[in-house]
Amino acid sequence: TSNPLIAQAYARVVVGYAFDMASQCLLTPKEPLFVLELGTGPGKFSALFCRALESELAQVAAATPAKESPHFEGRASLGDLLRAGLEVVLVMTDFTESNLSSWESDPAL
């Protein structure tokens, strides 16, 4: 599963979900969007996924015209939310202590 193509596909799924959440006014730049990865293992896929997700989100932010008003009371585009500071946070989980320790020393994570 530590494949860049799969990481890119998963990143696109998360961006699609974020688009859906934004269109329903369920996202705010005040609260992060959490993505939970179960059974992360050594974290190679996580690093690939984070790079792919950062790239996808940057493309969305750059491709979406900015609204004139910075207020988000009505519908805000995903691009507007990203430019306003919306964070997407990957929560990595595993049950092996050695995996958890190795994540802390890996600069890619």
mmCIF file of C-alpha atoms in Angstrom:
data_model
loop_
_atom_site.group_PDB
_atom_site.id
_atom_site.type_symbol
_atom_site.label_atom_id
_atom_site.label_comp_id
_atom_site.label_asym_id
_atom_site.label_seq_id
_atom_site.Cartn_x
_atom_site.Cartn_y
_atom_site.Cartn_z
ATOM 1 C CA THR A 1 0.000 0.000 0.000
ATOM 2 C CA SER A 2 3.014 2.335 0.099
ATOM 3 C CA ASN A 3 2.370 3.383 -3.456
ATOM 4 C CA PRO A 4 2.366 7.001 -4.704
ATOM 5 C CA LEU A 5 -0.572 6.322 -7.048
ATOM 6 C CA ILE A 6 -2.712 4.998 -4.210
ATOM 7 C CA ALA A 7 -1.659 7.928 -2.018
ATOM 8 C CA GLN A 8 -2.717 10.340 -4.789
ATOM 9 C CA ALA A 9 -6.069 8.557 -5.182
ATOM 10 C CA TYR A 10 -6.732 8.695 -1.434
ATOM 11 C CA ALA A 11 -5.764 12.386 -1.359
ATOM 12 C CA ARG A 12 -8.313 13.057 -4.088
ATOM 13 C CA VAL A 13 -10.964 11.216 -2.064
ATOM 14 C CA VAL A 14 -10.242 13.426 0.952
ATOM 15 C CA VAL A 15 -10.371 16.572 -1.200
ATOM 16 C CA GLY A 16 -13.690 15.401 -2.680
ATOM 17 C CA TYR A 17 -15.027 14.855 0.828
ATOM 18 C CA ALA A 18 -13.822 18.316 1.849
ATOM 19 C CA PHE A 19 -15.583 19.823 -1.197
ATOM 20 C CA ASP A 20 -18.796 18.099 -0.116
ATOM 21 C CA MET A 21 -18.406 19.284 3.477
ATOM 22 C CA ALA A 22 -17.718 22.862 2.328
ATOM 23 C CA SER A 23 -20.746 22.859 0.030
ATOM 24 C CA GLN A 24 -22.935 21.931 3.011
ATOM 25 C CA CYS A 25 -21.353 24.603 5.250
ATOM 26 C CA LEU A 26 -19.899 21.913 7.529
ATOM 27 C CA LEU A 27 -16.306 23.187 7.464
ATOM 28 C CA THR A 28 -14.857 26.222 9.163
ATOM 29 C CA PRO A 29 -11.291 27.532 9.196
ATOM 30 C CA LYS A 30 -11.551 27.571 12.994
ATOM 31 C CA GLU A 31 -11.607 23.762 13.268
ATOM 32 C CA PRO A 32 -9.359 21.259 11.486
ATOM 33 C CA LEU A 33 -10.612 18.479 9.260
ATOM 34 C CA PHE A 34 -9.236 15.264 10.755
ATOM 35 C CA VAL A 35 -8.313 12.247 8.622
ATOM 36 C CA LEU A 36 -7.830 9.034 10.618
ATOM 37 C CA GLU A 37 -5.393 6.389 9.389
ATOM 38 C CA LEU A 38 -5.792 3.036 11.138
ATOM 39 C CA GLY A 39 -2.823 0.687 11.364
ATOM 40 C CA THR A 40 -0.290 3.150 9.998
ATOM 41 C CA GLY A 41 2.711 0.853 10.305
ATOM 42 C CA PRO A 42 6.093 2.446 9.586
ATOM 43 C CA GLY A 43 4.506 5.565 8.063
ATOM 44 C CA LYS A 44 5.774 5.380 4.489
ATOM 45 C CA PHE A 45 2.250 5.596 3.058
ATOM 46 C CA SER A 46 1.459 8.444 5.468
ATOM 47 C CA ALA A 47 4.367 10.488 4.124
ATOM 48 C CA LEU A 48 3.293 9.832 0.527
ATOM 49 C CA PHE A 49 -0.319 10.663 1.363
ATOM 50 C CA CYS A 50 0.600 13.923 3.128
ATOM 51 C CA ARG A 51 2.670 15.081 0.151
ATOM 52 C CA ALA A 52 -0.132 14.203 -2.269
ATOM 53 C CA LEU A 53 -2.759 15.873 -0.077
ATOM 54 C CA GLU A 54 -0.702 19.044 0.303
ATOM 55 C CA SER A 55 -0.340 19.202 -3.478
ATOM 56 C CA GLU A 56 -4.055 18.644 -4.110
ATOM 57 C CA LEU A 57 -5.088 21.255 -1.528
ATOM 58 C CA ALA A 58 -2.618 23.807 -2.919
ATOM 59 C CA GLN A 59 -4.091 23.279 -6.386
ATOM 60 C CA VAL A 60 -7.613 23.824 -5.047
ATOM 61 C CA ALA A 61 -6.604 27.000 -3.211
ATOM 62 C CA ALA A 62 -4.826 28.367 -6.285
ATOM 63 C CA ALA A 63 -7.582 27.443 -8.742
ATOM 64 C CA THR A 64 -10.518 28.838 -6.751
ATOM 65 C CA PRO A 65 -11.225 32.565 -7.140
ATOM 66 C CA ALA A 66 -11.192 34.358 -3.803
ATOM 67 C CA LYS A 67 -14.403 35.848 -2.424
ATOM 68 C CA GLU A 68 -14.379 39.535 -1.740
ATOM 69 C CA SER A 69 -15.702 39.058 1.791
ATOM 70 C CA PRO A 70 -13.598 37.095 4.295
ATOM 71 C CA HIS A 71 -16.731 36.178 6.289
ATOM 72 C CA PHE A 72 -17.998 32.612 6.107
ATOM 73 C CA GLU A 73 -21.575 32.960 7.284
ATOM 74 C CA GLY A 74 -22.908 31.701 3.966
ATOM 75 C CA ARG A 75 -21.433 29.159 1.616
ATOM 76 C CA ALA A 76 -17.669 29.314 1.310
ATOM 77 C CA SER A 77 -15.689 27.457 -1.291
ATOM 78 C CA LEU A 78 -13.049 24.970 -0.214
ATOM 79 C CA GLY A 79 -10.441 27.313 -1.692
ATOM 80 C CA ASP A 80 -11.703 30.193 0.468
ATOM 81 C CA LEU A 81 -11.588 28.000 3.563
ATOM 82 C CA LEU A 82 -8.037 26.852 2.790
ATOM 83 C CA ARG A 83 -6.843 30.419 2.236
ATOM 84 C CA ALA A 84 -8.485 31.364 5.564
ATOM 85 C CA GLY A 85 -6.425 28.753 7.390
ATOM 86 C CA LEU A 86 -8.418 25.509 7.268
ATOM 87 C CA GLU A 87 -6.086 22.725 8.328
ATOM 88 C CA VAL A 88 -6.358 19.091 7.316
ATOM 89 C CA VAL A 89 -4.746 16.904 9.987
ATOM 90 C CA LEU A 90 -3.715 13.270 9.496
ATOM 91 C CA VAL A 91 -4.075 11.250 12.703
ATOM 92 C CA MET A 92 -1.833 8.196 12.503
ATOM 93 C CA THR A 93 -2.578 5.167 14.686
ATOM 94 C CA ASP A 94 -0.874 1.874 15.405
ATOM 95 C CA PHE A 95 -0.610 -0.531 18.306
ATOM 96 C CA THR A 96 3.135 -1.199 18.067
ATOM 97 C CA GLU A 97 5.217 1.079 20.264
ATOM 98 C CA SER A 98 8.247 0.813 17.953
ATOM 99 C CA ASN A 99 6.207 2.252 15.084
ATOM 100 C CA LEU A 100 5.095 5.181 17.219
ATOM 101 C CA SER A 101 8.691 5.876 18.245
ATOM 102 C CA SER A 102 9.961 5.753 14.667
ATOM 103 C CA TRP A 103 7.376 8.370 13.548
ATOM 104 C CA GLU A 104 8.777 10.878 16.043
ATOM 105 C CA SER A 105 12.249 10.650 14.489
ATOM 106 C CA ASP A 106 11.114 10.661 10.837
ATOM 107 C CA PRO A 107 11.291 14.197 9.361
ATOM 108 C CA ALA A 108 8.923 13.202 6.531
ATOM 109 C CA LEU A 109 6.164 12.725 9.090
#
